[in-house]
PDB file of C-alpha atoms in Angstrom:
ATOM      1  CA  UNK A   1      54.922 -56.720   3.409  1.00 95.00           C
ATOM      2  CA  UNK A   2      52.280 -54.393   1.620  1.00 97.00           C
ATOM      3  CA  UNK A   3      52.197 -50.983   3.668  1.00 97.00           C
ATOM      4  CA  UNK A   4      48.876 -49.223   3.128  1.00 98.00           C
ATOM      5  CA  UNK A   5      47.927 -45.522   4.601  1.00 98.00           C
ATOM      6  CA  UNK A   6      44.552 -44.112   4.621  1.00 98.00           C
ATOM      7  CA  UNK A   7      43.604 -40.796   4.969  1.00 98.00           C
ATOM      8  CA  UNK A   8      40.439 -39.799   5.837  1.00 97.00           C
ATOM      9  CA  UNK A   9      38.326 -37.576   7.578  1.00 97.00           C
ATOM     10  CA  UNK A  10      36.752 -40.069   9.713  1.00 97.00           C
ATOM     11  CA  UNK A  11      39.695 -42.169  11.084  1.00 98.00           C
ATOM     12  CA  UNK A  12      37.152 -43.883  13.671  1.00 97.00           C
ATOM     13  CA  UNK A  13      35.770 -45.623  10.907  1.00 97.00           C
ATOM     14  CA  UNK A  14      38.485 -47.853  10.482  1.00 98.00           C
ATOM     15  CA  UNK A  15      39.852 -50.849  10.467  1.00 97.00           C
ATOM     16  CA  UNK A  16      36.136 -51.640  10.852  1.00 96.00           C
ATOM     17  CA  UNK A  17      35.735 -55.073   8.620  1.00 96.00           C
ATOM     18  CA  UNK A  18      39.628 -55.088   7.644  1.00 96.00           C
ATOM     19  CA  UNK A  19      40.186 -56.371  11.390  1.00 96.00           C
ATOM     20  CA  UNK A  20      38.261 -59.509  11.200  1.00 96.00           C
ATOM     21  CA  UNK A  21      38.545 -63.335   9.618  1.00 96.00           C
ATOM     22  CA  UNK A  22      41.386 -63.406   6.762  1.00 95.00           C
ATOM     23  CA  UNK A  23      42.656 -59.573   7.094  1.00 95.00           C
ATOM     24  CA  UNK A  24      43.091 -59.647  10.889  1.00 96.00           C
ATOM     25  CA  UNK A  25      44.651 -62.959  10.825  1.00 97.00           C
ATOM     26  CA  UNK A  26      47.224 -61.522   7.523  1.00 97.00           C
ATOM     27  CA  UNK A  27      48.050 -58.306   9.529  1.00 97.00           C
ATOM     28  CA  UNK A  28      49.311 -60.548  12.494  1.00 97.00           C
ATOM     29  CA  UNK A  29      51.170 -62.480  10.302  1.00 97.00           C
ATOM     30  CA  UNK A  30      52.690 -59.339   8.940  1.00 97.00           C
ATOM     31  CA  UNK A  31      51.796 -59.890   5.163  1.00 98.00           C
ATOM     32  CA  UNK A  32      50.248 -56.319   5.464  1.00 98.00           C
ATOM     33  CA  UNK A  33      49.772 -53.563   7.151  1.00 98.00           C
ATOM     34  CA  UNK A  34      47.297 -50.332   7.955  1.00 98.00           C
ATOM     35  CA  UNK A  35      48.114 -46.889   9.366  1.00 98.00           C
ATOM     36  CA  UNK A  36      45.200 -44.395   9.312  1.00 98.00           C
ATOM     37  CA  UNK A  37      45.698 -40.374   8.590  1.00 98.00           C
ATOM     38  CA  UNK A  38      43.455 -37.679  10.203  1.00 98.00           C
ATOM     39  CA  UNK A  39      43.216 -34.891   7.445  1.00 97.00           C
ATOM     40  CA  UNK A  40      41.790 -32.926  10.055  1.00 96.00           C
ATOM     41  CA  UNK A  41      45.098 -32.991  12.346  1.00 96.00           C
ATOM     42  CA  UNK A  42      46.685 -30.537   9.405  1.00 95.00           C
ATOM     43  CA  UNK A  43      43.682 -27.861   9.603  1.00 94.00           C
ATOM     44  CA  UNK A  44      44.899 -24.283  10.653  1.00 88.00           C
ATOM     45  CA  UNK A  45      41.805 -23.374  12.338  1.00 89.00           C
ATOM     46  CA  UNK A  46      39.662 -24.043  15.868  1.00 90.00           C
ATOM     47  CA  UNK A  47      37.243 -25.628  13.912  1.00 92.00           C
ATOM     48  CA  UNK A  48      39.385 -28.224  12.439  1.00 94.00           C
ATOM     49  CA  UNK A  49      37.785 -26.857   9.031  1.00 94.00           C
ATOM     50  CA  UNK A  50      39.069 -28.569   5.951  1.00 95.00           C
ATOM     51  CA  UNK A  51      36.758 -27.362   3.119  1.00 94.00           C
ATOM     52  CA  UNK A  52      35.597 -24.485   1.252  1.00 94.00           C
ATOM     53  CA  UNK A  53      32.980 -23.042  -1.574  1.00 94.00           C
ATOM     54  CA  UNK A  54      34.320 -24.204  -5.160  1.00 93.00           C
ATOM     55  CA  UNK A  55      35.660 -21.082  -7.425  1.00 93.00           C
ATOM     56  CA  UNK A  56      33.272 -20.148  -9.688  1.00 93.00           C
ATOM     57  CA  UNK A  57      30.533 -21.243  -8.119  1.00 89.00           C
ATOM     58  CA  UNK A  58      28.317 -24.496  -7.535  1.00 84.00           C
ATOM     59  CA  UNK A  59      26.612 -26.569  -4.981  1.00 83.00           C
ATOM     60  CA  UNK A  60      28.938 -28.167  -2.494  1.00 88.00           C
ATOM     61  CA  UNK A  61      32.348 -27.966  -1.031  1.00 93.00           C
ATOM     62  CA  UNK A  62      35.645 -29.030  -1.871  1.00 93.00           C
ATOM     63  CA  UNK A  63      38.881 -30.333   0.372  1.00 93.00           C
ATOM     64  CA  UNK A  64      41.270 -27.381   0.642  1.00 94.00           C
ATOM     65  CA  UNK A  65      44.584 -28.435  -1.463  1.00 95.00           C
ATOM     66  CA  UNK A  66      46.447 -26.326   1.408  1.00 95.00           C
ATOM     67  CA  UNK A  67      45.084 -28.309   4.007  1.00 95.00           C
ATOM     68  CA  UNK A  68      45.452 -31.884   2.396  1.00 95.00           C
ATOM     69  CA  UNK A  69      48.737 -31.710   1.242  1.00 96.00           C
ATOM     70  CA  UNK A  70      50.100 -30.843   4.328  1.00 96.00           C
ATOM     71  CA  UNK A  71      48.581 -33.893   5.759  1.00 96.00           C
ATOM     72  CA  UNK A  72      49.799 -36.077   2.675  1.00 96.00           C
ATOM     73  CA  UNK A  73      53.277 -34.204   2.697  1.00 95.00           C
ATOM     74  CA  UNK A  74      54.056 -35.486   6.611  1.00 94.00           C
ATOM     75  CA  UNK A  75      53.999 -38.628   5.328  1.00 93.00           C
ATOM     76  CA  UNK A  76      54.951 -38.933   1.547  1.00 90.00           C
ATOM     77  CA  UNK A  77      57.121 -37.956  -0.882  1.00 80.00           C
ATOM     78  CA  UNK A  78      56.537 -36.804  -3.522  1.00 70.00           C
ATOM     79  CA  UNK A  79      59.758 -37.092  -5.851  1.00 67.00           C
ATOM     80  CA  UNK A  80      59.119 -41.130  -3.997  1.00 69.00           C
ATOM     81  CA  UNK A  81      57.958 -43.409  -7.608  1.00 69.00           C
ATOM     82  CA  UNK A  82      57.959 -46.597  -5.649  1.00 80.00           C
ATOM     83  CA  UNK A  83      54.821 -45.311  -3.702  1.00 91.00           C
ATOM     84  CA  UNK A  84      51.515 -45.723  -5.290  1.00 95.00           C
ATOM     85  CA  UNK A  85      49.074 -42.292  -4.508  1.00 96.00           C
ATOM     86  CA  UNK A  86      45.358 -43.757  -5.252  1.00 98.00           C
ATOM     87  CA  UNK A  87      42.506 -41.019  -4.427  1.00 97.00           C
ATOM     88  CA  UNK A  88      39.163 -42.851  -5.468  1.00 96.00           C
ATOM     89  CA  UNK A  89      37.290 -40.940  -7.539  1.00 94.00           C
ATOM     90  CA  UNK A  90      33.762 -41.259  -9.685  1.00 91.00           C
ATOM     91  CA  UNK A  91      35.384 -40.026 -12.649  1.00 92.00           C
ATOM     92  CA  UNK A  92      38.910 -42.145 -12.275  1.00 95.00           C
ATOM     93  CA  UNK A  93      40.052 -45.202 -14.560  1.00 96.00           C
ATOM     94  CA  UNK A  94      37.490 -48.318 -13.428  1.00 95.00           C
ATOM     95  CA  UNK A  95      38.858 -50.693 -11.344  1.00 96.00           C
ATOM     96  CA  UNK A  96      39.099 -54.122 -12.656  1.00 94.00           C
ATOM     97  CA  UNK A  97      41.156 -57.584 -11.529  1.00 93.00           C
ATOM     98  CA  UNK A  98      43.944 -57.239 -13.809  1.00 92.00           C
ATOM     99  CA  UNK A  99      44.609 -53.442 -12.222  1.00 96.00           C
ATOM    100  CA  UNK A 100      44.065 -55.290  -8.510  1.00 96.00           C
ATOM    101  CA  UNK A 101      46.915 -58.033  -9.948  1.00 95.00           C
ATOM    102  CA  UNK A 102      49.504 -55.212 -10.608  1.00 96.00           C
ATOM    103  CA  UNK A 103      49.055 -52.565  -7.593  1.00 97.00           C
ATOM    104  CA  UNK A 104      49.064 -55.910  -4.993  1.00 97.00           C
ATOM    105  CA  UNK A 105      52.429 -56.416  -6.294  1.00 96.00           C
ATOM    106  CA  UNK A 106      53.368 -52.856  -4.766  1.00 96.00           C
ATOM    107  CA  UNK A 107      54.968 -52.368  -1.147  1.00 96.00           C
ATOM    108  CA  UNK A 108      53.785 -48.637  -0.249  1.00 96.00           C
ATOM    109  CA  UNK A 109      49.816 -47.622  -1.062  1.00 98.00           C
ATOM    110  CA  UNK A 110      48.179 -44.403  -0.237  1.00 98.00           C
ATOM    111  CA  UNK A 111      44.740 -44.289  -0.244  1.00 98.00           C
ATOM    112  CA  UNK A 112      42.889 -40.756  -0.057  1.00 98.00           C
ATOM    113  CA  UNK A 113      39.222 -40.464   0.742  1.00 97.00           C
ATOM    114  CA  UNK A 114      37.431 -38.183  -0.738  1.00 93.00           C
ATOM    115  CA  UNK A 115      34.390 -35.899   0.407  1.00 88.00           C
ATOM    116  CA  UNK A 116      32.334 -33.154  -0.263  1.00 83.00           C
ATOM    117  CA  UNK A 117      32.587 -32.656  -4.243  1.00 87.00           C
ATOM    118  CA  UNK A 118      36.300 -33.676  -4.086  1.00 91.00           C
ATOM    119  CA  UNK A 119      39.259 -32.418  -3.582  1.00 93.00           C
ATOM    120  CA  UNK A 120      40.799 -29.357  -5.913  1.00 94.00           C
ATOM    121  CA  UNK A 121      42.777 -30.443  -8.985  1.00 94.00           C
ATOM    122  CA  UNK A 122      45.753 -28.474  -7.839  1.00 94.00           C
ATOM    123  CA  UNK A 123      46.593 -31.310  -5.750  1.00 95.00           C
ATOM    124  CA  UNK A 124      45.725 -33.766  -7.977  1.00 93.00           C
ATOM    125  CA  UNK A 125      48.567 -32.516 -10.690  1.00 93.00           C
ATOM    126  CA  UNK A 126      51.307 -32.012  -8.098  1.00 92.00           C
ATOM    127  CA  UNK A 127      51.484 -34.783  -5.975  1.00 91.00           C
ATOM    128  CA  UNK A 128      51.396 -37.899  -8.451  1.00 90.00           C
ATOM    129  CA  UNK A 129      47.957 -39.036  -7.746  1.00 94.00           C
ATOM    130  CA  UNK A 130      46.184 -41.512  -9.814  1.00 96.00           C
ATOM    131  CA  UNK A 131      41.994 -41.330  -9.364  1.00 97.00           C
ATOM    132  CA  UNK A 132      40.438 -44.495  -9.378  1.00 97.00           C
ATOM    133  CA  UNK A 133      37.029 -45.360  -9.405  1.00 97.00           C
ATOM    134  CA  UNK A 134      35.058 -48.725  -8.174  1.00 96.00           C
ATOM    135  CA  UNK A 135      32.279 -48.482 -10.175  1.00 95.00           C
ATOM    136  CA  UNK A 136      29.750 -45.778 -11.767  1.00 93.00           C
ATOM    137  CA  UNK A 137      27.898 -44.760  -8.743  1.00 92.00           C
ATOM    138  CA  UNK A 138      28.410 -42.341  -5.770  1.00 91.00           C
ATOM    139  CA  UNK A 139      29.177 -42.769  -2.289  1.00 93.00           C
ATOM    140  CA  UNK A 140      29.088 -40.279   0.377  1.00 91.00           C
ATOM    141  CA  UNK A 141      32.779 -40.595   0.830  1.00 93.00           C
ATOM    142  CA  UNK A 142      35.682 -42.506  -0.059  1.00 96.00           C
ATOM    143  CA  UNK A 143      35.730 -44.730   3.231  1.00 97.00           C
ATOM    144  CA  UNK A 144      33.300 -46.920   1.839  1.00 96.00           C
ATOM    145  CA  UNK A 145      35.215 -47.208  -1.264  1.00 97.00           C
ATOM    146  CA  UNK A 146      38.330 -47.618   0.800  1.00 98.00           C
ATOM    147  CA  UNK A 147      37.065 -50.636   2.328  1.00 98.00           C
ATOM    148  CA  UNK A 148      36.304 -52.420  -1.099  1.00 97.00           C
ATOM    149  CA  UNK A 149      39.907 -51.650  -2.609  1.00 98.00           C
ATOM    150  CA  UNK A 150      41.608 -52.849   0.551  1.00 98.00           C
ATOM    151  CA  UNK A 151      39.619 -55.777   0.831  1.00 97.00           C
ATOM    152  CA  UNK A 152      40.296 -56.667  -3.490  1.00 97.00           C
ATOM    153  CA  UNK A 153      44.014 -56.026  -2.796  1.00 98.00           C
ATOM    154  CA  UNK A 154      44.631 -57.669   0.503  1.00 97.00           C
ATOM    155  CA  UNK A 155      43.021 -61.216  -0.660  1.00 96.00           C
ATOM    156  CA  UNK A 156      45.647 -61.488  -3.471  1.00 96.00           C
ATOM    157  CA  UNK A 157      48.429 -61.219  -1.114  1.00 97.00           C
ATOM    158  CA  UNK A 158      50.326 -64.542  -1.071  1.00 95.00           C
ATOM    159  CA  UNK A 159      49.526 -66.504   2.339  1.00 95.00           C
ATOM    160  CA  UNK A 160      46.230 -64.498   2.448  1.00 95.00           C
ATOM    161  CA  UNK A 161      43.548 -67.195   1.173  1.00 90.00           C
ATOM    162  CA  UNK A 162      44.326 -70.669   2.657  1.00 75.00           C
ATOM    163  CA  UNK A 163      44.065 -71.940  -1.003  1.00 59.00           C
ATOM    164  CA  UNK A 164      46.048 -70.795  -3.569  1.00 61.00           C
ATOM    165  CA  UNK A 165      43.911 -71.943  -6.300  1.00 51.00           C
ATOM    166  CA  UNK A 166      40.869 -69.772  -4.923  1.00 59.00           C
ATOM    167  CA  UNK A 167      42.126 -66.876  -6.747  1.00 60.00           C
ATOM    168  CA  UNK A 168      42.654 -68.808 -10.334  1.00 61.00           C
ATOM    169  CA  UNK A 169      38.909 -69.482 -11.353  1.00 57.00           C
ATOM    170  CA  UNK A 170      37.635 -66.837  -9.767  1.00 61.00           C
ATOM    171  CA  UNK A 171      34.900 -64.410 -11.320  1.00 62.00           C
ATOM    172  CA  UNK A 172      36.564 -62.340 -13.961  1.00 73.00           C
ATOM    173  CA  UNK A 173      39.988 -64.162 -14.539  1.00 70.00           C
ATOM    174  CA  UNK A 174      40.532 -64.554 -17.995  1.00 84.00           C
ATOM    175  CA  UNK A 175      37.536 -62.422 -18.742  1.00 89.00           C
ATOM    176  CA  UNK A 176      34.834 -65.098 -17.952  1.00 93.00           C
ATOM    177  CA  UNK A 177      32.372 -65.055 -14.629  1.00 93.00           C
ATOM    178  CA  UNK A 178      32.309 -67.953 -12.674  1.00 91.00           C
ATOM    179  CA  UNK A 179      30.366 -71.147 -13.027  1.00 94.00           C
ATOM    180  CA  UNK A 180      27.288 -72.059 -10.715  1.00 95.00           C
ATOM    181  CA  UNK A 181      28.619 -73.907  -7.451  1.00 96.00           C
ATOM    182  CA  UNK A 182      26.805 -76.516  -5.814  1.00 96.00           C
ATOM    183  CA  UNK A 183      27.334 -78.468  -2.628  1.00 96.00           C
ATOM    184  CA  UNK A 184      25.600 -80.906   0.133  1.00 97.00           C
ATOM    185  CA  UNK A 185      22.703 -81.942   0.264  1.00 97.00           C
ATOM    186  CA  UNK A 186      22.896 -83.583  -3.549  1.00 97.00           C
ATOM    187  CA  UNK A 187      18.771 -82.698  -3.476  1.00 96.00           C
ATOM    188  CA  UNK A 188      17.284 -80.079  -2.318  1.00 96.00           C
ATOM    189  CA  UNK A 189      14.234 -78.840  -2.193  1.00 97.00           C
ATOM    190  CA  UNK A 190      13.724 -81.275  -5.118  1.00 96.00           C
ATOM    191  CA  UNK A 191      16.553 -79.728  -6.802  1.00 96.00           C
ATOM    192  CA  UNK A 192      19.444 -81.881  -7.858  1.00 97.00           C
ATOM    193  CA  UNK A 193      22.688 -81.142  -8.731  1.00 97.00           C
ATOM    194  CA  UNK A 194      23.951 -81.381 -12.327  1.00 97.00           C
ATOM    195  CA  UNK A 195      24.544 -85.391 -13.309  1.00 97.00           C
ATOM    196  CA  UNK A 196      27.982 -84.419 -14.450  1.00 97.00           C
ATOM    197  CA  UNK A 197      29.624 -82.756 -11.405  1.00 97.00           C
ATOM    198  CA  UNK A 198      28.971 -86.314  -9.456  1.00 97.00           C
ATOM    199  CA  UNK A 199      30.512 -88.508 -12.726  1.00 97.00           C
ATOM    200  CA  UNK A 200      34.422 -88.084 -11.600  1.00 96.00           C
ATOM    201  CA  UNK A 201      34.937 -87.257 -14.716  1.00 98.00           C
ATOM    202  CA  UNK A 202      37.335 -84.206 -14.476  1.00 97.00           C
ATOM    203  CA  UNK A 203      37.873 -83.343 -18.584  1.00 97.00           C
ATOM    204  CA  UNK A 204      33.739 -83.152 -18.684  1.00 98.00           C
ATOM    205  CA  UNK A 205      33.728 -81.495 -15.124  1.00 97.00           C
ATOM    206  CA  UNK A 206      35.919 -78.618 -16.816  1.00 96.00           C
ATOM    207  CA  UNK A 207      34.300 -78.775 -19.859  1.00 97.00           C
ATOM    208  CA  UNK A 208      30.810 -78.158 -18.049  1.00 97.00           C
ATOM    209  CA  UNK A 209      31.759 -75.289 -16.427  1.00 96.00           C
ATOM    210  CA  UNK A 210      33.804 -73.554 -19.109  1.00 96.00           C
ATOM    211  CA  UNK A 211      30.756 -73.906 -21.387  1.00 97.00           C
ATOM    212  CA  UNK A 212      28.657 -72.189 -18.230  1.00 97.00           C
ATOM    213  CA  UNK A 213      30.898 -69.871 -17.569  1.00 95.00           C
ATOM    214  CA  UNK A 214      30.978 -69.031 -21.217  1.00 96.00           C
ATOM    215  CA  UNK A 215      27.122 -68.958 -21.693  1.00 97.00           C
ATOM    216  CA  UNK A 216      26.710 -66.747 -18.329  1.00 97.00           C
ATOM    217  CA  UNK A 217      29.093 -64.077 -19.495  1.00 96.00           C
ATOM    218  CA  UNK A 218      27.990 -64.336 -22.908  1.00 97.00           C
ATOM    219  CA  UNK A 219      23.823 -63.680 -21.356  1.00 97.00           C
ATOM    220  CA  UNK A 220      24.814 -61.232 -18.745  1.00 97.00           C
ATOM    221  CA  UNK A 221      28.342 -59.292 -19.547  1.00 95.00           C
ATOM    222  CA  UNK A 222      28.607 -58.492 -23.462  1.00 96.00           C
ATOM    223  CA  UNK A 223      31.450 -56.228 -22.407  1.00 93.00           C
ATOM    224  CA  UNK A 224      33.545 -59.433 -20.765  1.00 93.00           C
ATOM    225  CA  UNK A 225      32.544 -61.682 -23.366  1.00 96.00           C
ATOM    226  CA  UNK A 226      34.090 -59.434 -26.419  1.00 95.00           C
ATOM    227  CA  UNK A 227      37.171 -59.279 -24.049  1.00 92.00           C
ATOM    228  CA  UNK A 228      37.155 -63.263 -24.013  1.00 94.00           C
ATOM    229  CA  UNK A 229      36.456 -63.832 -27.693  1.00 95.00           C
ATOM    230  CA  UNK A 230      39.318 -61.539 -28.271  1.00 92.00           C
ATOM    231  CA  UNK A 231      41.697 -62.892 -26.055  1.00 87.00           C
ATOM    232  CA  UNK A 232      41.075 -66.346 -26.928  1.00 86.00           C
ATOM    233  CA  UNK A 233      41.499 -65.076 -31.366  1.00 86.00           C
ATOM    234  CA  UNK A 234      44.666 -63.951 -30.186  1.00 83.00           C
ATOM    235  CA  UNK A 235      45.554 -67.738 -29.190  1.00 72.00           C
ATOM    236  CA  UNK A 236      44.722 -68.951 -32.574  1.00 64.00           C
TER     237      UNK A 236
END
């Protein structure tokens, strides 16, 4: 069973959309599980206060390391390898599938939601914490980003997806995005669906939708498709 701990600043917020459909129906089967962490339960003051003004000056506030580490210390250790210390980050290593592959492998995940302007570095360098970000944006806190890393690790879990194929041509396996999809009615709107997917022909099926798949990447991810052309020199 994966074991994943959150902490957070705004523990009401979850399990929010992690108890519904799949992951509701996954944590009752006890593939995985989700324990949330007030940082706030650690503060030393009335006020529950867990932030303060950034040394040297700037705009915004930082989580104390004082204050978060006691939180993360109740619960983890920190000479402990076999747990997997994720605080998501702007400026950490960019999530992608093949990263999502390896940590769902994992048993023990802490997650660490950020706010303010961060968290101070101190903490960052002591307590084996690798920064991960899901993109190059900003959120208002980590929560949201929370939500999107549980949800990308949970679905790999075996027994998760009712088909186990769902995962293998999936958008971004083997560096390519997915092929157009098409369903009932055959027309619509005076819209038909591509002669070849109704032939029965499986080899031209798959050769169809490599070749879209291959012309969509190429059109609308350059960075994927010099992965690909790599990958697939490498077979040759």
């Amino acid at each position: 069973m994966l074991n994943i701990r959150v902490f957070t600043l705004y523990p009401d917020l979850f399990p929010g959309p992690l108890d519904i459909g799949i992951y509701k129906k996954a944590r009752k089967k006890k593939i995985w599980d989700l324990k949330i962490v007030d940082i706030r339960d650690t503060a030393k003051d009335k006020h529950r206060t867990v932030d303060d003004k950034p040394f040297g000056g700037g705009s915004g506030m930082l989580l104390r390391p004082d204050i978060l580490s006691s939180s993360l210390d109740r619960y983890i250790n920190k000479k402990n390898k076999k747990e997997r210390n994720i605080y998501l980050s702007p400026k950490g290593k960019q999530l992608d599938q093949n990263f999502l592959k390896k940590i769902s492998k994992e048993k023990n995940i802490n997650i660490i939601c950020g706010h303010f302007e961060g968290i101070d570095q101190r903490l960052l360098e002591t307590r084996n914490i690798e920064e991960i970000s899901i993109g190059d944006y900003i959120l208002s806190g980590g929560e949201t980003a929370s939500f999107v890393f549980i949800d990308a690790i949970v679905r790999l879990l075996p027994g998760v997806l009712g088909n186990k194929l769902s995962t293998i041509d999936e958008t971004f396996e083997k560096f390519l995005l997915e092929y157009p999809q098409y369903t009932k009615p055959q027309i619509w709107e005076k819209k038909t669906v591509p002669e070849v997917l109704l032939s029965g022909d499986h080899a031209k099926i798959n050769s169809w939708r490599l070749s879209q798949s291959e012309a969509i990447t190429r059109r609308q991810r350059p960075d994927l498709w010099k992965k690909y052309l790599n990958k697939k020199n490498e077979k040759h």
